[in-house]
PDB file of C-alpha atoms in Angstrom:
ATOM      1  CA  UNK A   1       3.308  15.387 -31.436  1.00 50.00           C
ATOM      2  CA  UNK A   2       0.962  13.224 -29.393  1.00 50.00           C
ATOM      3  CA  UNK A   3      -0.964  14.116 -26.294  1.00 48.00           C
ATOM      4  CA  UNK A   4      -1.185  11.870 -23.272  1.00 50.00           C
ATOM      5  CA  UNK A   5      -4.333  10.203 -24.569  1.00 51.00           C
ATOM      6  CA  UNK A   6      -2.647   9.112 -27.852  1.00 50.00           C
ATOM      7  CA  UNK A   7      -4.477  11.595 -30.082  1.00 48.00           C
ATOM      8  CA  UNK A   8      -2.487  13.632 -32.537  1.00 50.00           C
ATOM      9  CA  UNK A   9      -2.239  17.300 -31.722  1.00 49.00           C
ATOM     10  CA  UNK A  10      -2.606  19.823 -34.430  1.00 48.00           C
ATOM     11  CA  UNK A  11      -3.598  17.250 -37.047  1.00 47.00           C
ATOM     12  CA  UNK A  12      -6.821  19.093 -37.852  1.00 50.00           C
ATOM     13  CA  UNK A  13      -5.234  22.512 -38.029  1.00 48.00           C
ATOM     14  CA  UNK A  14      -8.008  23.969 -35.894  1.00 48.00           C
ATOM     15  CA  UNK A  15      -8.636  24.518 -32.238  1.00 48.00           C
ATOM     16  CA  UNK A  16      -7.612  21.871 -29.745  1.00 48.00           C
ATOM     17  CA  UNK A  17     -10.769  22.207 -27.672  1.00 48.00           C
ATOM     18  CA  UNK A  18     -13.494  19.606 -27.309  1.00 48.00           C
ATOM     19  CA  UNK A  19     -15.546  21.254 -30.089  1.00 50.00           C
ATOM     20  CA  UNK A  20     -12.728  20.711 -32.597  1.00 47.00           C
ATOM     21  CA  UNK A  21     -12.745  16.938 -31.996  1.00 47.00           C
ATOM     22  CA  UNK A  22     -16.465  16.410 -31.801  1.00 49.00           C
ATOM     23  CA  UNK A  23     -17.130  15.876 -35.509  1.00 49.00           C
ATOM     24  CA  UNK A  24     -14.564  13.075 -36.166  1.00 49.00           C
ATOM     25  CA  UNK A  25     -14.337  10.792 -33.133  1.00 49.00           C
ATOM     26  CA  UNK A  26     -13.820   7.595 -35.196  1.00 49.00           C
ATOM     27  CA  UNK A  27     -10.495   8.786 -36.609  1.00 48.00           C
ATOM     28  CA  UNK A  28      -9.021   9.190 -33.130  1.00 48.00           C
ATOM     29  CA  UNK A  29     -10.236   5.814 -31.915  1.00 47.00           C
ATOM     30  CA  UNK A  30      -8.427   4.106 -34.817  1.00 47.00           C
ATOM     31  CA  UNK A  31      -5.160   5.906 -33.955  1.00 49.00           C
ATOM     32  CA  UNK A  32      -5.101   4.751 -30.313  1.00 49.00           C
ATOM     33  CA  UNK A  33      -2.731   1.905 -29.536  1.00 47.00           C
ATOM     34  CA  UNK A  34      -4.422  -1.457 -28.911  1.00 50.00           C
ATOM     35  CA  UNK A  35      -2.374  -2.203 -25.791  1.00 47.00           C
ATOM     36  CA  UNK A  36      -1.936  -0.078 -22.659  1.00 51.00           C
ATOM     37  CA  UNK A  37       1.786  -1.022 -22.642  1.00 55.00           C
ATOM     38  CA  UNK A  38       4.405   1.664 -23.205  1.00 53.00           C
ATOM     39  CA  UNK A  39       5.978   2.083 -26.648  1.00 58.00           C
ATOM     40  CA  UNK A  40       9.266   3.168 -25.096  1.00 57.00           C
ATOM     41  CA  UNK A  41      11.934   0.463 -25.648  1.00 57.00           C
ATOM     42  CA  UNK A  42      13.847   1.653 -22.578  1.00 56.00           C
ATOM     43  CA  UNK A  43      10.871   1.468 -20.213  1.00 55.00           C
ATOM     44  CA  UNK A  44      11.788  -1.909 -18.669  1.00 56.00           C
ATOM     45  CA  UNK A  45      15.549  -1.685 -19.232  1.00 54.00           C
ATOM     46  CA  UNK A  46      17.678  -1.718 -16.116  1.00 54.00           C
ATOM     47  CA  UNK A  47      19.793   1.289 -15.255  1.00 54.00           C
ATOM     48  CA  UNK A  48      23.504   0.631 -15.547  1.00 51.00           C
ATOM     49  CA  UNK A  49      24.629  -1.414 -12.556  1.00 51.00           C
ATOM     50  CA  UNK A  50      21.179  -1.811 -11.012  1.00 53.00           C
ATOM     51  CA  UNK A  51      20.151  -5.410 -10.443  1.00 52.00           C
ATOM     52  CA  UNK A  52      22.763  -6.798 -12.803  1.00 52.00           C
ATOM     53  CA  UNK A  53      25.295  -9.427 -11.884  1.00 56.00           C
ATOM     54  CA  UNK A  54      28.878  -9.071 -13.099  1.00 56.00           C
ATOM     55  CA  UNK A  55      29.179 -10.008 -16.771  1.00 55.00           C
ATOM     56  CA  UNK A  56      25.441 -10.361 -17.291  1.00 54.00           C
ATOM     57  CA  UNK A  57      23.964  -9.003 -20.460  1.00 58.00           C
ATOM     58  CA  UNK A  58      21.511  -6.156 -20.212  1.00 52.00           C
ATOM     59  CA  UNK A  59      18.122  -7.404 -21.383  1.00 55.00           C
ATOM     60  CA  UNK A  60      16.451  -5.719 -24.325  1.00 57.00           C
ATOM     61  CA  UNK A  61      13.000  -4.235 -24.142  1.00 60.00           C
ATOM     62  CA  UNK A  62      10.468  -6.488 -22.501  1.00 60.00           C
ATOM     63  CA  UNK A  63       7.931  -8.070 -24.827  1.00 64.00           C
ATOM     64  CA  UNK A  64       4.413  -6.756 -24.644  1.00 65.00           C
ATOM     65  CA  UNK A  65       2.272  -8.723 -22.282  1.00 66.00           C
ATOM     66  CA  UNK A  66      -1.366  -9.445 -22.770  1.00 66.00           C
ATOM     67  CA  UNK A  67      -3.729  -8.260 -20.024  1.00 61.00           C
ATOM     68  CA  UNK A  68      -3.945 -10.677 -17.124  1.00 63.00           C
ATOM     69  CA  UNK A  69      -6.712 -13.213 -17.364  1.00 59.00           C
ATOM     70  CA  UNK A  70      -9.084 -13.369 -14.429  1.00 53.00           C
ATOM     71  CA  UNK A  71      -8.333 -16.281 -12.121  1.00 48.00           C
ATOM     72  CA  UNK A  72     -10.749 -19.152 -12.253  1.00 52.00           C
ATOM     73  CA  UNK A  73     -13.732 -18.977  -9.992  1.00 55.00           C
ATOM     74  CA  UNK A  74     -12.316 -21.821  -7.899  1.00 72.00           C
ATOM     75  CA  UNK A  75      -9.426 -19.617  -6.741  1.00 75.00           C
ATOM     76  CA  UNK A  76     -11.895 -17.026  -5.441  1.00 78.00           C
ATOM     77  CA  UNK A  77     -13.634 -19.787  -3.534  1.00 82.00           C
ATOM     78  CA  UNK A  78     -10.305 -20.693  -1.943  1.00 82.00           C
ATOM     79  CA  UNK A  79      -9.867 -17.151  -0.633  1.00 84.00           C
ATOM     80  CA  UNK A  80     -13.396 -17.098   0.754  1.00 86.00           C
ATOM     81  CA  UNK A  81     -12.761 -20.427   2.435  1.00 86.00           C
ATOM     82  CA  UNK A  82      -9.548 -19.133   3.982  1.00 85.00           C
ATOM     83  CA  UNK A  83     -11.288 -15.971   5.159  1.00 87.00           C
ATOM     84  CA  UNK A  84     -13.894 -18.071   6.954  1.00 90.00           C
ATOM     85  CA  UNK A  85     -11.299 -20.380   8.526  1.00 89.00           C
ATOM     86  CA  UNK A  86     -10.530 -20.369  12.231  1.00 90.00           C
ATOM     87  CA  UNK A  87      -6.829 -19.633  11.598  1.00 89.00           C
ATOM     88  CA  UNK A  88      -7.629 -16.449   9.660  1.00 90.00           C
ATOM     89  CA  UNK A  89     -10.130 -15.331  12.276  1.00 91.00           C
ATOM     90  CA  UNK A  90      -7.502 -15.916  14.968  1.00 92.00           C
ATOM     91  CA  UNK A  91      -4.948 -13.740  13.139  1.00 92.00           C
ATOM     92  CA  UNK A  92      -7.540 -10.992  12.667  1.00 93.00           C
ATOM     93  CA  UNK A  93      -8.651 -11.125  16.303  1.00 93.00           C
ATOM     94  CA  UNK A  94      -5.032 -10.896  17.500  1.00 93.00           C
ATOM     95  CA  UNK A  95      -4.557  -7.878  15.238  1.00 93.00           C
ATOM     96  CA  UNK A  96      -7.706  -6.167  16.489  1.00 94.00           C
ATOM     97  CA  UNK A  97      -6.877  -7.119  20.075  1.00 94.00           C
ATOM     98  CA  UNK A  98      -3.746  -5.006  19.888  1.00 95.00           C
ATOM     99  CA  UNK A  99      -4.652  -2.231  17.458  1.00 95.00           C
ATOM    100  CA  UNK A 100      -8.013  -1.121  18.864  1.00 96.00           C
ATOM    101  CA  UNK A 101      -6.820  -0.547  22.466  1.00 96.00           C
ATOM    102  CA  UNK A 102      -3.555   0.992  21.244  1.00 95.00           C
ATOM    103  CA  UNK A 103      -5.349   3.454  18.961  1.00 95.00           C
ATOM    104  CA  UNK A 104      -7.824   4.393  21.673  1.00 96.00           C
ATOM    105  CA  UNK A 105      -5.053   4.887  24.247  1.00 96.00           C
ATOM    106  CA  UNK A 106      -2.950   6.967  21.875  1.00 95.00           C
ATOM    107  CA  UNK A 107      -5.880   9.155  20.814  1.00 95.00           C
ATOM    108  CA  UNK A 108      -6.854   9.772  24.450  1.00 96.00           C
ATOM    109  CA  UNK A 109      -3.249  10.675  25.298  1.00 94.00           C
ATOM    110  CA  UNK A 110      -2.981  12.987  22.257  1.00 94.00           C
ATOM    111  CA  UNK A 111      -6.320  14.713  22.897  1.00 95.00           C
ATOM    112  CA  UNK A 112      -5.452  15.137  26.581  1.00 94.00           C
ATOM    113  CA  UNK A 113      -2.227  16.844  25.531  1.00 93.00           C
ATOM    114  CA  UNK A 114      -4.020  19.171  23.097  1.00 93.00           C
ATOM    115  CA  UNK A 115      -6.796  20.027  25.564  1.00 93.00           C
ATOM    116  CA  UNK A 116      -4.293  20.640  28.378  1.00 92.00           C
ATOM    117  CA  UNK A 117      -2.146  22.828  26.119  1.00 91.00           C
ATOM    118  CA  UNK A 118      -5.109  24.977  25.118  1.00 92.00           C
ATOM    119  CA  UNK A 119      -7.071  25.179  28.364  1.00 92.00           C
ATOM    120  CA  UNK A 120      -4.528  24.834  31.174  1.00 91.00           C
ATOM    121  CA  UNK A 121      -1.816  27.251  30.157  1.00 88.00           C
ATOM    122  CA  UNK A 122      -0.699  27.871  33.747  1.00 90.00           C
ATOM    123  CA  UNK A 123      -0.140  24.156  34.340  1.00 90.00           C
ATOM    124  CA  UNK A 124       1.688  23.696  31.038  1.00 88.00           C
ATOM    125  CA  UNK A 125       3.893  26.758  31.700  1.00 89.00           C
ATOM    126  CA  UNK A 126       5.015  25.472  35.106  1.00 90.00           C
ATOM    127  CA  UNK A 127       8.818  25.067  35.047  1.00 89.00           C
ATOM    128  CA  UNK A 128      10.239  21.613  35.789  1.00 88.00           C
ATOM    129  CA  UNK A 129      13.980  22.140  35.421  1.00 90.00           C
ATOM    130  CA  UNK A 130      15.434  25.403  34.175  1.00 86.00           C
ATOM    131  CA  UNK A 131      13.796  26.382  30.882  1.00 87.00           C
ATOM    132  CA  UNK A 132      12.052  23.009  30.555  1.00 90.00           C
ATOM    133  CA  UNK A 133       8.369  23.184  31.464  1.00 92.00           C
ATOM    134  CA  UNK A 134       5.460  20.720  31.619  1.00 92.00           C
ATOM    135  CA  UNK A 135       4.402  21.483  28.032  1.00 91.00           C
ATOM    136  CA  UNK A 136       7.838  20.609  26.683  1.00 92.00           C
ATOM    137  CA  UNK A 137       7.889  17.339  28.597  1.00 93.00           C
ATOM    138  CA  UNK A 138       4.401  16.465  27.398  1.00 93.00           C
ATOM    139  CA  UNK A 139       5.380  17.276  23.788  1.00 92.00           C
ATOM    140  CA  UNK A 140       8.466  15.081  24.056  1.00 94.00           C
ATOM    141  CA  UNK A 141       6.228  12.456  25.623  1.00 94.00           C
ATOM    142  CA  UNK A 142       4.167  12.489  22.424  1.00 93.00           C
ATOM    143  CA  UNK A 143       7.236  11.598  20.389  1.00 94.00           C
ATOM    144  CA  UNK A 144       8.323   8.987  22.895  1.00 95.00           C
ATOM    145  CA  UNK A 145       4.886   7.371  22.976  1.00 94.00           C
ATOM    146  CA  UNK A 146       4.846   7.226  19.159  1.00 94.00           C
ATOM    147  CA  UNK A 147       8.165   5.371  19.111  1.00 96.00           C
ATOM    148  CA  UNK A 148       7.092   3.073  21.948  1.00 95.00           C
ATOM    149  CA  UNK A 149       3.823   2.281  20.207  1.00 95.00           C
ATOM    150  CA  UNK A 150       5.678   1.466  16.985  1.00 95.00           C
ATOM    151  CA  UNK A 151       8.069  -0.817  18.852  1.00 95.00           C
ATOM    152  CA  UNK A 152       5.208  -2.524  20.701  1.00 95.00           C
ATOM    153  CA  UNK A 153       3.267  -3.054  17.470  1.00 95.00           C
ATOM    154  CA  UNK A 154       6.209  -4.624  15.642  1.00 94.00           C
ATOM    155  CA  UNK A 155       7.018  -6.824  18.647  1.00 94.00           C
ATOM    156  CA  UNK A 156       3.391  -7.934  18.943  1.00 94.00           C
ATOM    157  CA  UNK A 157       3.233  -8.686  15.215  1.00 93.00           C
ATOM    158  CA  UNK A 158       6.491 -10.641  15.293  1.00 93.00           C
ATOM    159  CA  UNK A 159       5.584 -12.704  18.357  1.00 92.00           C
ATOM    160  CA  UNK A 160       1.831 -13.210  17.988  1.00 90.00           C
ATOM    161  CA  UNK A 161       0.808 -12.880  14.326  1.00 90.00           C
ATOM    162  CA  UNK A 162       3.619 -13.231  11.796  1.00 89.00           C
ATOM    163  CA  UNK A 163       4.137 -16.988  12.106  1.00 89.00           C
ATOM    164  CA  UNK A 164       0.404 -17.743  11.915  1.00 90.00           C
ATOM    165  CA  UNK A 165      -0.042 -15.326   9.004  1.00 90.00           C
ATOM    166  CA  UNK A 166       2.882 -16.862   7.125  1.00 89.00           C
ATOM    167  CA  UNK A 167       1.512 -20.376   7.599  1.00 89.00           C
ATOM    168  CA  UNK A 168      -1.885 -19.167   6.435  1.00 89.00           C
ATOM    169  CA  UNK A 169      -0.297 -17.533   3.382  1.00 89.00           C
ATOM    170  CA  UNK A 170       1.530 -20.756   2.437  1.00 88.00           C
ATOM    171  CA  UNK A 171      -1.641 -22.790   2.873  1.00 85.00           C
ATOM    172  CA  UNK A 172      -3.569 -20.325   0.739  1.00 85.00           C
ATOM    173  CA  UNK A 173      -0.976 -20.463  -2.025  1.00 85.00           C
ATOM    174  CA  UNK A 174      -1.028 -24.258  -2.016  1.00 83.00           C
ATOM    175  CA  UNK A 175      -4.826 -24.339  -2.166  1.00 81.00           C
ATOM    176  CA  UNK A 176      -4.881 -21.723  -4.924  1.00 81.00           C
ATOM    177  CA  UNK A 177      -2.258 -23.606  -6.909  1.00 78.00           C
ATOM    178  CA  UNK A 178      -4.370 -26.753  -6.601  1.00 71.00           C
ATOM    179  CA  UNK A 179      -7.518 -24.889  -7.662  1.00 67.00           C
ATOM    180  CA  UNK A 180      -5.774 -23.552 -10.777  1.00 68.00           C
ATOM    181  CA  UNK A 181      -4.618 -26.976 -11.774  1.00 65.00           C
ATOM    182  CA  UNK A 182      -0.989 -26.711 -10.689  1.00 58.00           C
ATOM    183  CA  UNK A 183      -0.223 -23.509 -12.591  1.00 54.00           C
ATOM    184  CA  UNK A 184       1.463 -20.766 -10.654  1.00 50.00           C
TER     185      UNK A 184
END
């Protein structure tokens, strides 16, 4: 039986503590697998009916892949160049222009609700309609403001940032592909 760190359990017949392994560390290093990939042949196999087209054969176990090679230094330069570009700075400033005021407004609204609920109990207990009081309306207002903020954020992203970010992404991929010599 193997433990999670690929060392045999019980092979020495002694204790499994750190003291039991201290005198023969070289034997355990030799037993470790050379690749971090899984030895399970079913690891990358698709479940029945998931992602398969009709009549397609189920692929066998995926071949072991070598660790990814670091991208050439030129690709890193491309990303630094894009980060310094005016288009990237514009996308970031549009993002900050919405997020910072929205976060501040929401935190002020939330803290005002918490402070009012803890310090102004008579105000929060004031009935509005039947059993509904100010505290209940303010609590529901918290939920409503969360949904409105989510809607406003997605609308702002769709109208003001997504197109520019997509164009920037395509440009970056083209520049990176050129820096790597056409390989993708």
